[in-house]
Amino acid sequence: MLGTLITVIIVGLIAGFIARAVVPGRQSMGIGATIVLGVIGSFIGGFLAYVIFRSDANDGFLQPSGIIGSIIGAIIALLIYGAVSRRSRV
């Protein structure tokens, strides 16, 4: 259980950091928000993989994905967050 939690945190940090590096603009996030971004991105990536490939149907549609899916999901989550935060400032 502890090993799984540490793995989720490390993958979330890596995916969130790469997503923040890829998406242009300044994101004012700390390390905790970057980890949360990566973890949310992992679930978005798992959902997209389920929708596109219909893999692991027994596990349900909300599942964690690998590092590539986590990065793609984190980029999507960061773009959505940027669009929502820009709208609220206007």
PDB file of C-alpha atoms in Angstrom:
ATOM      1  CA  MET A   1       0.000   0.000   0.000  1.00  0.00           C
ATOM      2  CA  LEU A   2       2.748   2.463   0.905  1.00  0.00           C
ATOM      3  CA  GLY A   3       4.734   1.535  -2.197  1.00  0.00           C
ATOM      4  CA  THR A   4       1.713   2.178  -4.391  1.00  0.00           C
ATOM      5  CA  LEU A   5       1.149   5.573  -2.795  1.00  0.00           C
ATOM      6  CA  ILE A   6       4.793   6.560  -3.282  1.00  0.00           C
ATOM      7  CA  THR A   7       4.638   5.399  -6.920  1.00  0.00           C
ATOM      8  CA  VAL A   8       1.486   7.456  -7.549  1.00  0.00           C
ATOM      9  CA  ILE A   9       3.149  10.540  -6.043  1.00  0.00           C
ATOM     10  CA  ILE A  10       6.330  10.111  -8.099  1.00  0.00           C
ATOM     11  CA  VAL A  11       4.450   9.461 -11.365  1.00  0.00           C
ATOM     12  CA  GLY A  12       2.169  12.419 -10.603  1.00  0.00           C
ATOM     13  CA  LEU A  13       5.160  14.677 -10.004  1.00  0.00           C
ATOM     14  CA  ILE A  14       6.872  13.602 -13.234  1.00  0.00           C
ATOM     15  CA  ALA A  15       3.707  13.873 -15.342  1.00  0.00           C
ATOM     16  CA  GLY A  16       2.749  17.231 -13.823  1.00  0.00           C
ATOM     17  CA  PHE A  17       6.228  18.640 -14.297  1.00  0.00           C
ATOM     18  CA  ILE A  18       6.397  17.562 -17.945  1.00  0.00           C
ATOM     19  CA  ALA A  19       2.886  18.923 -18.592  1.00  0.00           C
ATOM     20  CA  ARG A  20       3.851  22.271 -17.076  1.00  0.00           C
ATOM     21  CA  ALA A  21       6.987  22.342 -19.245  1.00  0.00           C
ATOM     22  CA  VAL A  22       5.041  21.565 -22.443  1.00  0.00           C
ATOM     23  CA  VAL A  23       2.083  23.929 -21.986  1.00  0.00           C
ATOM     24  CA  PRO A  24       3.098  27.528 -22.774  1.00  0.00           C
ATOM     25  CA  GLY A  25       2.539  30.288 -20.278  1.00  0.00           C
ATOM     26  CA  ARG A  26       3.223  30.718 -16.601  1.00  0.00           C
ATOM     27  CA  GLN A  27       1.503  28.375 -14.169  1.00  0.00           C
ATOM     28  CA  SER A  28       1.763  29.523 -10.567  1.00  0.00           C
ATOM     29  CA  MET A  29       1.687  26.119  -8.880  1.00  0.00           C
ATOM     30  CA  GLY A  30       3.677  24.649  -6.080  1.00  0.00           C
ATOM     31  CA  ILE A  31       5.020  21.120  -5.920  1.00  0.00           C
ATOM     32  CA  GLY A  32       1.838  19.822  -4.277  1.00  0.00           C
ATOM     33  CA  ALA A  33      -0.363  21.234  -7.025  1.00  0.00           C
ATOM     34  CA  THR A  34       1.998  19.746  -9.622  1.00  0.00           C
ATOM     35  CA  ILE A  35       1.609  16.296  -8.021  1.00  0.00           C
ATOM     36  CA  VAL A  36      -2.183  16.670  -7.922  1.00  0.00           C
ATOM     37  CA  LEU A  37      -2.127  17.766 -11.574  1.00  0.00           C
ATOM     38  CA  GLY A  38      -0.203  14.621 -12.517  1.00  0.00           C
ATOM     39  CA  VAL A  39      -2.480  12.316 -10.516  1.00  0.00           C
ATOM     40  CA  ILE A  40      -5.600  13.874 -12.063  1.00  0.00           C
ATOM     41  CA  GLY A  41      -3.905  13.591 -15.449  1.00  0.00           C
ATOM     42  CA  SER A  42      -3.317   9.908 -14.809  1.00  0.00           C
ATOM     43  CA  PHE A  43      -7.009   9.285 -14.288  1.00  0.00           C
ATOM     44  CA  ILE A  44      -7.894  11.394 -17.343  1.00  0.00           C
ATOM     45  CA  GLY A  45      -5.407   9.359 -19.375  1.00  0.00           C
ATOM     46  CA  GLY A  46      -6.875   6.111 -18.037  1.00  0.00           C
ATOM     47  CA  PHE A  47     -10.380   7.252 -18.915  1.00  0.00           C
ATOM     48  CA  LEU A  48      -9.330   8.223 -22.436  1.00  0.00           C
ATOM     49  CA  ALA A  49      -7.557   4.889 -22.923  1.00  0.00           C
ATOM     50  CA  TYR A  50     -10.715   3.082 -21.851  1.00  0.00           C
ATOM     51  CA  VAL A  51     -12.902   5.152 -24.181  1.00  0.00           C
ATOM     52  CA  ILE A  52     -10.581   4.767 -27.178  1.00  0.00           C
ATOM     53  CA  PHE A  53      -9.327   1.185 -26.761  1.00  0.00           C
ATOM     54  CA  ARG A  54     -11.990  -0.378 -24.509  1.00  0.00           C
ATOM     55  CA  SER A  55      -9.203  -2.068 -22.590  1.00  0.00           C
ATOM     56  CA  ASP A  56      -9.610  -3.365 -19.045  1.00  0.00           C
ATOM     57  CA  ALA A  57     -13.391  -3.229 -19.168  1.00  0.00           C
ATOM     58  CA  ASN A  58     -13.509  -5.292 -15.978  1.00  0.00           C
ATOM     59  CA  ASP A  59     -11.674  -2.551 -14.068  1.00  0.00           C
ATOM     60  CA  GLY A  60     -14.205   0.143 -14.984  1.00  0.00           C
ATOM     61  CA  PHE A  61     -13.838   3.356 -16.906  1.00  0.00           C
ATOM     62  CA  LEU A  62     -11.988   5.342 -14.209  1.00  0.00           C
ATOM     63  CA  GLN A  63      -8.504   3.883 -13.870  1.00  0.00           C
ATOM     64  CA  PRO A  64      -4.936   5.097 -13.585  1.00  0.00           C
ATOM     65  CA  SER A  65      -2.806   4.969 -16.718  1.00  0.00           C
ATOM     66  CA  GLY A  66       0.870   4.662 -17.510  1.00  0.00           C
ATOM     67  CA  ILE A  67       3.327   7.539 -17.627  1.00  0.00           C
ATOM     68  CA  ILE A  68       2.525   8.494 -21.246  1.00  0.00           C
ATOM     69  CA  GLY A  69      -1.216   8.541 -20.558  1.00  0.00           C
ATOM     70  CA  SER A  70      -0.557  10.479 -17.366  1.00  0.00           C
ATOM     71  CA  ILE A  71       1.393  13.147 -19.237  1.00  0.00           C
ATOM     72  CA  ILE A  72      -1.281  13.463 -21.938  1.00  0.00           C
ATOM     73  CA  GLY A  73      -4.011  13.642 -19.298  1.00  0.00           C
ATOM     74  CA  ALA A  74      -2.052  16.213 -17.271  1.00  0.00           C
ATOM     75  CA  ILE A  75      -1.632  18.390 -20.366  1.00  0.00           C
ATOM     76  CA  ILE A  76      -5.384  18.219 -20.975  1.00  0.00           C
ATOM     77  CA  ALA A  77      -6.110  19.018 -17.312  1.00  0.00           C
ATOM     78  CA  LEU A  78      -3.672  21.944 -17.352  1.00  0.00           C
ATOM     79  CA  LEU A  79      -5.218  23.379 -20.532  1.00  0.00           C
ATOM     80  CA  ILE A  80      -8.690  23.105 -19.001  1.00  0.00           C
ATOM     81  CA  TYR A  81      -7.471  24.707 -15.772  1.00  0.00           C
ATOM     82  CA  GLY A  82      -5.880  27.558 -17.750  1.00  0.00           C
ATOM     83  CA  ALA A  83      -9.056  28.173 -19.725  1.00  0.00           C
ATOM     84  CA  VAL A  84     -11.246  28.166 -16.617  1.00  0.00           C
ATOM     85  CA  SER A  85      -8.922  30.411 -14.601  1.00  0.00           C
ATOM     86  CA  ARG A  86      -8.622  32.868 -17.495  1.00  0.00           C
ATOM     87  CA  ARG A  87     -12.397  33.107 -17.750  1.00  0.00           C
ATOM     88  CA  SER A  88     -12.813  33.748 -14.035  1.00  0.00           C
ATOM     89  CA  ARG A  89     -10.321  36.631 -14.127  1.00  0.00           C
ATOM     90  CA  VAL A  90     -12.144  38.428 -16.935  1.00  0.00           C
TER      91      VAL A  90
END
